[in-house]
């Protein structure tokens, strides 16, 4: 395979010998117009693909952050950089255990120098690091990465008709990750067969609608109410918040109104209110198109004062599901269709949760301590952010699942990321095109 094409053209016996020992016969190659003397891939690079991923990280800044939080105390070799690179490798490859991680690293031992890893870690070393190194270090790494790349992650959707509110829209929700024990984080409900409770860690998340990655994250036990994450003090005048009905709290909703922050949420059926105004719009056929009600909610606070909150209920018809949907908002002026479109954008955070849980190993954990579990979740979020950044740089359209799968297959290959992912079929096309033999010879060296 290493012989230049011109030599093979002069020496037919050598070409026949190469084809005899290769998987393809010479007749097969001629019939299917396959060039048997093809050299290296046109995507070849001197660095593994994984080394191109971690170039998005600032090693010196990561080490500095670790020292600041005491992550390098009594550490001889397994510093935070090695820890992060190994954990990222495990998360992207979707390994389920420490044994799998170590076995794979040993198989790729000759490539570890490209990643800045100088010593082969053991299972006990990685386990101890997950238990002892503070998870706040990985939280700080994620926040720094988000600050660095948030402009890259911002989509171009601001240029369309949603530009009035898209940039200001924040979405709040939470997802629960089921754990193996109820001792670390208290779970909710019981197993239908055994009656035992399973623990769960609730990940409270805030995302900007035009970015698609978490901008704010908090961990609590699964028993914590979602409204914990709705904090009016963190929002500014003109912001818009989309959330589900679990976040309805009259005091917090009134605080949002006082700060001139708009919210859109789904209406609860058991809420009591007083109707101040009522208006219904109908279609040409006489059917209800949208129903608008101006209402007030009242609540007696602990100090005896009565809280009054003014809001608007917009009821529309969901044609696909054949039911009515009622939305609650403090926006008393905007068009009802715009309010409904804002609430539809709330689904972006559900897609994010699905993306993370489907493509990364959050069913199996590399440690049993709360610190180890949080570290693995933070590393998963870092991996998700890095892949999203690299996806933004591609001209070819990829689904995130397809991109993550391809990354998993080629992570330690010596290929250029942008060349391979923009034109993954190019190698095969050139093999099928024998007229470009002159070009092939250039790729041999």
Short mmCIF file of C-alpha atoms in Angstrom, two decimals:
data_model
loop_
_atom_site.label_atom_id
_atom_site.label_comp_id
_atom_site.label_asym_id
_atom_site.label_seq_id
_atom_site.Cartn_x
_atom_site.Cartn_y
_atom_site.Cartn_z
CA UNK A 1 0.00 0.00 0.00
CA UNK A 2 2.94 2.34 0.55
CA UNK A 3 4.35 2.13 -3.00
CA UNK A 4 4.01 5.29 -5.12
CA UNK A 5 1.60 4.86 -8.00
CA UNK A 6 4.20 5.56 -10.73
CA UNK A 7 6.36 2.68 -9.47
CA UNK A 8 3.36 0.35 -9.45
CA UNK A 9 2.45 1.39 -12.97
CA UNK A 10 5.92 0.37 -14.18
CA UNK A 11 6.01 -2.83 -12.13
CA UNK A 12 2.75 -4.71 -12.73
CA UNK A 13 3.97 -7.74 -10.78
CA UNK A 14 4.28 -5.66 -7.61
CA UNK A 15 0.77 -4.25 -8.09
CA UNK A 16 -0.62 -7.76 -8.62
CA UNK A 17 1.15 -8.98 -5.46
CA UNK A 18 -0.28 -6.13 -3.36
CA UNK A 19 -3.78 -6.92 -4.57
CA UNK A 20 -3.33 -10.64 -3.84
CA UNK A 21 -2.44 -10.04 -0.18
CA UNK A 22 -5.07 -7.32 0.27
CA UNK A 23 -8.78 -7.94 0.98
CA UNK A 24 -9.60 -6.84 -2.59
CA UNK A 25 -8.58 -8.77 -5.70
CA UNK A 26 -7.18 -6.88 -8.68
CA UNK A 27 -10.17 -7.87 -10.82
CA UNK A 28 -12.58 -6.64 -8.14
CA UNK A 29 -10.78 -3.28 -7.96
CA UNK A 30 -10.82 -2.88 -11.75
CA UNK A 31 -14.49 -3.83 -12.09
CA UNK A 32 -15.57 -1.40 -9.35
CA UNK A 33 -13.09 1.34 -10.35
CA UNK A 34 -11.37 1.21 -6.95
CA UNK A 35 -7.76 2.38 -6.74
CA UNK A 36 -5.90 -0.30 -4.66
CA UNK A 37 -2.86 1.90 -4.08
CA UNK A 38 -4.66 4.58 -2.10
CA UNK A 39 -2.45 5.93 0.70
CA UNK A 40 -3.38 7.80 3.85
CA UNK A 41 -6.79 9.33 4.36
CA UNK A 42 -7.18 12.89 3.12
CA UNK A 43 -8.47 13.66 6.63
CA UNK A 44 -5.14 12.61 8.20
CA UNK A 45 -3.81 14.80 11.01
CA UNK A 46 -0.77 14.48 13.23
CA UNK A 47 -2.93 14.76 16.35
CA UNK A 48 -5.79 12.53 17.56
CA UNK A 49 -9.22 14.05 17.18
CA UNK A 50 -9.55 14.21 20.99
CA UNK A 51 -6.53 16.51 21.25
CA UNK A 52 -8.39 18.94 18.94
CA UNK A 53 -11.36 18.86 21.33
CA UNK A 54 -9.33 19.71 24.44
CA UNK A 55 -7.60 22.58 22.64
CA UNK A 56 -10.78 24.50 23.46
CA UNK A 57 -9.70 24.28 27.13
CA UNK A 58 -7.17 26.61 28.78
CA UNK A 59 -4.82 24.30 30.72
CA UNK A 60 -3.05 27.04 32.70
CA UNK A 61 -6.34 28.61 33.75
CA UNK A 62 -7.75 25.23 34.82
CA UNK A 63 -4.68 24.51 36.98
CA UNK A 64 -4.92 27.99 38.49
CA UNK A 65 -8.59 27.44 39.34
CA UNK A 66 -7.78 24.12 40.99
CA UNK A 67 -5.04 25.65 43.14
CA UNK A 68 -7.41 28.41 44.20
CA UNK A 69 -9.94 25.87 45.52
CA UNK A 70 -7.36 23.51 47.06
CA UNK A 71 -7.60 20.85 44.38
CA UNK A 72 -3.82 20.37 44.10
CA UNK A 73 -3.03 19.80 47.78
CA UNK A 74 -0.95 16.63 48.30
CA UNK A 75 -1.11 15.85 44.57
CA UNK A 76 2.05 14.42 42.99
CA UNK A 77 1.06 13.41 39.45
CA UNK A 78 -2.71 13.22 38.95
CA UNK A 79 -3.39 16.95 38.62
CA UNK A 80 -6.74 18.48 37.67
CA UNK A 81 -5.81 18.63 33.96
CA UNK A 82 -5.21 14.86 33.79
CA UNK A 83 -8.35 14.31 35.88
CA UNK A 84 -10.49 16.41 33.53
CA UNK A 85 -9.05 14.89 30.33
CA UNK A 86 -9.61 11.33 31.60
CA UNK A 87 -13.17 12.08 32.75
CA UNK A 88 -14.02 13.85 29.48
CA UNK A 89 -12.66 10.86 27.57
CA UNK A 90 -14.82 8.49 29.64
CA UNK A 91 -17.96 10.62 29.24
CA UNK A 92 -17.64 11.07 25.46
CA UNK A 93 -16.89 7.35 25.01
CA UNK A 94 -19.88 6.48 27.26
CA UNK A 95 -17.94 4.14 29.53
CA UNK A 96 -19.92 2.59 32.37
CA UNK A 97 -17.15 1.75 34.85
CA UNK A 98 -13.64 2.65 36.01
CA UNK A 99 -12.39 -0.68 34.65
CA UNK A 100 -13.52 0.23 31.13
CA UNK A 101 -11.81 3.62 31.38
CA UNK A 102 -8.47 2.16 32.45
CA UNK A 103 -8.56 -0.66 29.89
CA UNK A 104 -9.18 1.81 27.07
CA UNK A 105 -6.43 4.19 28.24
CA UNK A 106 -3.93 1.33 28.32
CA UNK A 107 -4.88 0.37 24.76
CA UNK A 108 -4.31 3.99 23.65
CA UNK A 109 -1.14 4.47 25.74
CA UNK A 110 1.00 5.70 22.82
CA UNK A 111 -1.45 8.52 22.08
CA UNK A 112 -1.73 9.91 25.61
CA UNK A 113 1.28 12.20 25.17
CA UNK A 114 -0.78 14.20 22.67
CA UNK A 115 -3.31 14.85 25.47
CA UNK A 116 -0.78 16.12 28.00
CA UNK A 117 -0.96 12.91 30.08
CA UNK A 118 2.49 11.78 31.20
CA UNK A 119 1.57 8.94 33.60
CA UNK A 120 -0.97 6.13 33.36
CA UNK A 121 -3.52 6.59 36.18
CA UNK A 122 -4.90 3.62 38.06
CA UNK A 123 -8.53 2.93 39.00
CA UNK A 124 -7.91 3.75 42.65
CA UNK A 125 -6.25 7.06 41.72
CA UNK A 126 -9.22 8.15 39.61
CA UNK A 127 -11.69 6.96 42.25
CA UNK A 128 -9.88 8.87 45.03
CA UNK A 129 -9.70 12.03 42.88
CA UNK A 130 -13.46 11.89 42.20
CA UNK A 131 -14.06 11.56 45.92
CA UNK A 132 -11.64 14.22 47.20
CA UNK A 133 -11.14 16.91 44.56
CA UNK A 134 -13.82 19.60 45.18
CA UNK A 135 -16.58 19.61 42.57
CA UNK A 136 -16.61 23.41 42.65
CA UNK A 137 -13.43 23.27 40.49
CA UNK A 138 -15.34 21.61 37.65
CA UNK A 139 -18.22 24.01 38.16
CA UNK A 140 -15.79 26.93 37.73
CA UNK A 141 -14.33 25.31 34.59
CA UNK A 142 -17.82 25.02 33.09
CA UNK A 143 -18.72 28.61 33.94
CA UNK A 144 -15.46 29.91 32.40
CA UNK A 145 -16.09 27.90 29.24
CA UNK A 146 -19.65 29.20 29.00
CA UNK A 147 -18.46 32.79 29.39
CA UNK A 148 -15.79 32.24 26.72
CA UNK A 149 -17.98 30.57 24.10
CA UNK A 150 -21.49 31.93 24.70
CA UNK A 151 -21.20 34.29 21.71
CA UNK A 152 -20.27 31.33 19.49
CA UNK A 153 -23.24 29.37 20.77
CA UNK A 154 -25.77 32.15 20.12
CA UNK A 155 -27.86 31.14 17.13
CA UNK A 156 -28.79 33.35 14.19
CA UNK A 157 -32.49 33.15 15.01
CA UNK A 158 -32.34 36.74 16.30
CA UNK A 159 -32.43 37.89 12.69
CA UNK A 160 -35.98 36.64 12.11
CA UNK A 161 -39.33 37.78 13.44
CA UNK A 162 -38.49 36.55 16.96
CA UNK A 163 -35.68 39.12 17.28
CA UNK A 164 -37.85 41.34 19.49
CA UNK A 165 -37.82 38.86 22.37
CA UNK A 166 -35.57 35.89 21.48
CA UNK A 167 -32.37 37.39 22.87
CA UNK A 168 -34.10 38.30 26.16
CA UNK A 169 -35.81 34.94 26.68
CA UNK A 170 -34.62 32.67 29.49
CA UNK A 171 -36.08 29.22 30.13
CA UNK A 172 -36.18 27.57 33.56
CA UNK A 173 -36.78 23.91 34.30
CA UNK A 174 -35.31 20.94 36.14
CA UNK A 175 -34.57 17.29 35.42
CA UNK A 176 -34.08 14.45 37.88
CA UNK A 177 -31.23 11.95 37.56
CA UNK A 178 -32.06 8.69 39.31
CA UNK A 179 -29.38 7.37 41.66
CA UNK A 180 -28.59 3.99 43.18
CA UNK A 181 -29.27 5.01 46.79
CA UNK A 182 -31.60 7.21 48.83
CA UNK A 183 -28.83 8.08 51.31
CA UNK A 184 -27.06 10.82 49.33
CA UNK A 185 -30.03 12.68 47.79
CA UNK A 186 -33.58 12.02 48.93
CA UNK A 187 -35.87 10.68 46.24
CA UNK A 188 -39.57 11.16 45.60
CA UNK A 189 -42.10 8.32 45.46
CA UNK A 190 -41.47 4.60 45.80
CA UNK A 191 -40.66 1.73 43.47
CA UNK A 192 -43.99 0.15 42.36
CA UNK A 193 -42.79 -3.42 43.04
CA UNK A 194 -40.28 -3.29 45.90
CA UNK A 195 -41.73 -0.24 47.68
CA UNK A 196 -38.21 1.10 48.25
CA UNK A 197 -37.26 4.70 47.56
CA UNK A 198 -34.55 5.50 45.05
CA UNK A 199 -32.40 8.54 45.48
CA UNK A 200 -32.34 11.27 42.91
CA UNK A 201 -30.38 14.45 42.21
CA UNK A 202 -32.39 17.29 40.70
CA UNK A 203 -30.54 19.50 38.24
CA UNK A 204 -32.15 22.97 38.20
CA UNK A 205 -31.27 24.64 34.92
CA UNK A 206 -31.57 28.02 33.21
CA UNK A 207 -30.83 28.43 29.51
CA UNK A 208 -30.97 31.36 27.10
CA UNK A 209 -33.26 30.45 24.23
CA UNK A 210 -30.73 31.41 21.54
CA UNK A 211 -27.80 29.47 23.06
CA UNK A 212 -29.02 25.96 23.84
CA UNK A 213 -26.67 25.20 26.76
CA UNK A 214 -27.17 25.80 30.51
CA UNK A 215 -26.20 29.26 31.74
CA UNK A 216 -27.04 28.57 35.40
CA UNK A 217 -27.18 25.24 37.24
CA UNK A 218 -27.93 24.18 40.81
CA UNK A 219 -28.03 20.69 42.33
CA UNK A 220 -30.52 19.62 45.00
CA UNK A 221 -32.19 16.39 46.10
CA UNK A 222 -35.15 15.18 44.04
CA UNK A 223 -37.52 16.18 46.85
CA UNK A 224 -36.81 19.92 46.38
CA UNK A 225 -39.61 21.98 44.81
CA UNK A 226 -38.84 23.46 41.38
CA UNK A 227 -39.71 27.02 42.44
CA UNK A 228 -36.39 27.04 44.33
CA UNK A 229 -34.66 28.09 41.10
CA UNK A 230 -36.96 31.04 40.31
CA UNK A 231 -35.02 33.95 41.84
CA UNK A 232 -36.30 37.38 40.72
CA UNK A 233 -33.17 39.11 42.07
CA UNK A 234 -31.03 37.48 39.34
CA UNK A 235 -33.19 38.89 36.53
CA UNK A 236 -33.09 42.36 35.00
CA UNK A 237 -35.64 44.76 33.56
CA UNK A 238 -36.84 43.59 30.13
CA UNK A 239 -35.98 39.90 30.62
CA UNK A 240 -38.56 37.27 29.67
CA UNK A 241 -38.90 33.98 31.57
CA UNK A 242 -40.66 30.87 30.24
CA UNK A 243 -41.39 28.07 32.71
CA UNK A 244 -43.88 25.34 33.49
CA UNK A 245 -46.65 25.43 36.10
CA UNK A 246 -44.42 24.03 38.90
CA UNK A 247 -42.87 27.51 39.32
CA UNK A 248 -46.10 29.35 40.16
CA UNK A 249 -45.54 31.27 43.39
CA UNK A 250 -47.55 34.48 43.82
CA UNK A 251 -44.84 36.27 45.81
CA UNK A 252 -42.15 35.53 43.23
CA UNK A 253 -44.45 36.34 40.32
CA UNK A 254 -45.29 39.70 41.88
CA UNK A 255 -41.58 40.33 42.50
CA UNK A 256 -40.94 39.69 38.78
CA UNK A 257 -43.66 42.20 37.89
CA UNK A 258 -42.15 44.81 40.21
CA UNK A 259 -38.75 44.34 38.51
CA UNK A 260 -40.47 44.69 35.08
CA UNK A 261 -39.58 41.12 34.14
CA UNK A 262 -42.13 39.32 31.94
CA UNK A 263 -43.05 35.70 32.56
CA UNK A 264 -45.06 33.11 30.65
CA UNK A 265 -46.15 29.88 32.30
CA UNK A 266 -48.90 27.29 32.11
CA UNK A 267 -52.03 27.79 34.16
CA UNK A 268 -52.87 25.49 37.07
CA UNK A 269 -56.46 24.24 37.20
CA UNK A 270 -56.98 24.80 40.93
CA UNK A 271 -55.94 28.47 41.09
CA UNK A 272 -58.51 30.90 42.46
CA UNK A 273 -58.75 34.34 40.92
CA UNK A 274 -61.07 37.25 40.29
CA UNK A 275 -61.93 38.15 36.68
CA UNK A 276 -61.50 41.86 35.91
CA UNK A 277 -61.97 41.68 32.13
CA UNK A 278 -63.04 39.04 29.61
CA UNK A 279 -62.67 38.95 25.82
CA UNK A 280 -63.03 36.18 23.25
CA UNK A 281 -62.01 36.15 19.56
CA UNK A 282 -63.73 33.82 17.10
CA UNK A 283 -62.88 32.42 13.69
CA UNK A 284 -65.00 33.06 10.59
CA UNK A 285 -66.78 29.75 11.28
CA UNK A 286 -67.85 30.97 14.72
CA UNK A 287 -65.35 28.82 16.68
CA UNK A 288 -63.22 30.13 19.53
CA UNK A 289 -59.77 31.24 18.43
CA UNK A 290 -58.42 32.77 21.64
CA UNK A 291 -59.92 33.68 25.02
CA UNK A 292 -58.28 36.48 27.07
CA UNK A 293 -59.03 37.20 30.73
CA UNK A 294 -57.54 39.92 32.93
CA UNK A 295 -57.48 38.54 36.49
CA UNK A 296 -56.17 39.25 39.98
CA UNK A 297 -54.79 36.74 42.48
CA UNK A 298 -54.75 37.35 46.21
CA UNK A 299 -52.68 35.71 48.95
CA UNK A 300 -52.39 36.38 52.68
CA UNK A 301 -48.74 36.55 53.71
CA UNK A 302 -47.24 35.46 57.04
CA UNK A 303 -47.25 39.02 58.40
CA UNK A 304 -50.98 39.32 57.68
CA UNK A 305 -50.74 41.58 54.63
CA UNK A 306 -52.66 40.65 51.49
CA UNK A 307 -50.68 40.28 48.28
CA UNK A 308 -52.51 41.27 45.08
CA UNK A 309 -51.07 40.11 41.74
CA UNK A 310 -52.47 41.22 38.36
CA UNK A 311 -52.04 38.87 35.40
CA UNK A 312 -53.58 37.74 32.14
CA UNK A 313 -54.88 34.28 31.22
CA UNK A 314 -54.70 33.43 27.50
CA UNK A 315 -56.59 30.30 26.43
CA UNK A 316 -56.03 28.93 22.94
CA UNK A 317 -56.86 25.74 21.04
CA UNK A 318 -54.19 23.07 20.52
CA UNK A 319 -55.35 21.63 17.20
CA UNK A 320 -52.91 18.68 17.25
CA UNK A 321 -53.90 17.46 20.72
CA UNK A 322 -57.55 18.60 20.45
CA UNK A 323 -57.59 20.43 23.77
CA UNK A 324 -57.49 23.91 25.29
CA UNK A 325 -54.23 25.33 26.63
CA UNK A 326 -54.29 28.15 29.20
CA UNK A 327 -51.22 30.33 29.68
CA UNK A 328 -50.58 32.74 32.56
CA UNK A 329 -48.53 35.90 32.01
CA UNK A 330 -47.97 39.36 33.43
CA UNK A 331 -47.58 40.76 29.89
CA UNK A 332 -50.79 42.75 29.50
CA UNK A 333 -50.02 44.22 26.06
CA UNK A 334 -48.33 41.74 23.70
CA UNK A 335 -50.21 39.86 21.02
CA UNK A 336 -51.58 36.49 22.23
CA UNK A 337 -49.87 34.67 19.35
CA UNK A 338 -46.52 36.04 20.51
CA UNK A 339 -47.19 34.85 24.08
CA UNK A 340 -48.00 31.38 22.77
CA UNK A 341 -44.82 31.36 20.65
CA UNK A 342 -42.74 32.28 23.70
CA UNK A 343 -44.19 29.37 25.64
CA UNK A 344 -43.52 26.98 22.74
CA UNK A 345 -39.85 27.94 22.99
CA UNK A 346 -39.87 26.48 26.49
CA UNK A 347 -39.58 23.08 24.83
CA UNK A 348 -35.93 23.90 23.99
CA UNK A 349 -34.90 23.00 27.54
CA UNK A 350 -36.70 19.66 27.36
CA UNK A 351 -34.77 18.87 24.17
CA UNK A 352 -31.54 19.78 25.97
CA UNK A 353 -32.28 17.35 28.81
CA UNK A 354 -33.08 14.63 26.27
CA UNK A 355 -29.87 15.37 24.36
CA UNK A 356 -27.69 15.06 27.46
CA UNK A 357 -29.34 11.94 28.87
CA UNK A 358 -29.34 10.08 25.54
CA UNK A 359 -25.74 10.79 24.55
CA UNK A 360 -23.84 10.68 27.85
CA UNK A 361 -23.62 8.00 30.60
CA UNK A 362 -25.75 9.41 33.42
CA UNK A 363 -27.19 6.02 34.36
CA UNK A 364 -23.85 4.77 35.69
CA UNK A 365 -21.54 6.71 37.98
CA UNK A 366 -17.80 6.37 38.59
CA UNK A 367 -18.12 6.93 42.33
CA UNK A 368 -20.58 6.56 45.19
CA UNK A 369 -20.01 9.89 46.94
CA UNK A 370 -22.03 13.06 46.32
CA UNK A 371 -18.82 14.80 45.19
CA UNK A 372 -18.06 12.12 42.56
CA UNK A 373 -21.62 12.26 41.21
CA UNK A 374 -21.54 16.04 40.87
CA UNK A 375 -18.11 15.94 39.19
CA UNK A 376 -19.43 13.49 36.58
CA UNK A 377 -22.46 15.70 35.89
CA UNK A 378 -20.26 18.80 35.53
CA UNK A 379 -17.90 16.94 33.16
CA UNK A 380 -20.94 15.79 31.15
CA UNK A 381 -22.07 19.41 30.83
CA UNK A 382 -18.53 20.42 29.78
CA UNK A 383 -18.50 17.67 27.13
CA UNK A 384 -21.91 18.79 25.86
CA UNK A 385 -20.74 22.41 25.62
CA UNK A 386 -17.50 21.50 23.79
CA UNK A 387 -19.33 19.38 21.22
CA UNK A 388 -21.89 22.16 20.70
CA UNK A 389 -19.07 24.67 20.08
CA UNK A 390 -17.38 22.35 17.56
CA UNK A 391 -20.73 21.67 15.88
CA UNK A 392 -21.21 25.41 15.36
CA UNK A 393 -17.97 25.50 13.35
CA UNK A 394 -19.15 22.93 10.80
CA UNK A 395 -20.65 23.79 7.42
CA UNK A 396 -22.31 20.38 7.15
CA UNK A 397 -25.55 19.88 9.09
CA UNK A 398 -25.31 17.28 11.86
CA UNK A 399 -27.77 16.18 14.49
CA UNK A 400 -26.19 16.24 17.94
CA UNK A 401 -26.76 12.50 18.34
CA UNK A 402 -25.05 11.77 15.02
CA UNK A 403 -22.15 14.06 15.89
CA UNK A 404 -21.69 12.47 19.34
CA UNK A 405 -21.76 8.96 17.84
CA UNK A 406 -19.19 9.84 15.17
CA UNK A 407 -16.99 11.50 17.79
CA UNK A 408 -17.16 8.38 19.91
CA UNK A 409 -16.00 6.21 16.98
CA UNK A 410 -13.15 8.46 15.83
CA UNK A 411 -12.08 10.11 19.10
CA UNK A 412 -8.55 8.65 19.08
CA UNK A 413 -8.10 8.53 15.29
CA UNK A 414 -5.45 10.70 13.65
CA UNK A 415 -7.95 12.75 11.65
CA UNK A 416 -8.76 16.43 11.34
CA UNK A 417 -12.16 17.16 12.88
CA UNK A 418 -13.40 19.80 10.43
CA UNK A 419 -12.14 17.95 7.35
CA UNK A 420 -13.74 14.66 8.39
CA UNK A 421 -17.04 16.02 9.70
CA UNK A 422 -17.58 18.42 6.79
CA UNK A 423 -16.81 15.74 4.17
CA UNK A 424 -17.00 12.27 5.79
CA UNK A 425 -17.63 10.56 2.43
CA UNK A 426 -14.70 12.15 0.57
CA UNK A 427 -12.24 9.27 1.11
CA UNK A 428 -14.65 6.77 -0.40
CA UNK A 429 -15.50 9.05 -3.33
CA UNK A 430 -11.81 9.36 -4.22
CA UNK A 431 -11.34 5.59 -3.97
CA UNK A 432 -14.12 5.17 -6.53
CA UNK A 433 -12.59 7.75 -8.88
CA UNK A 434 -9.44 6.27 -10.49
CA UNK A 435 -9.00 9.34 -12.73
CA UNK A 436 -7.44 11.30 -9.86
CA UNK A 437 -4.31 9.12 -9.51
CA UNK A 438 -2.02 12.14 -9.64
CA UNK A 439 -3.79 13.54 -6.61
CA UNK A 440 -3.49 10.21 -4.77
CA UNK A 441 0.29 10.30 -4.97
CA UNK A 442 0.32 13.64 -3.12
CA UNK A 443 -1.60 12.08 -0.25
CA UNK A 444 0.95 9.28 0.16
CA UNK A 445 3.43 11.65 1.80
#
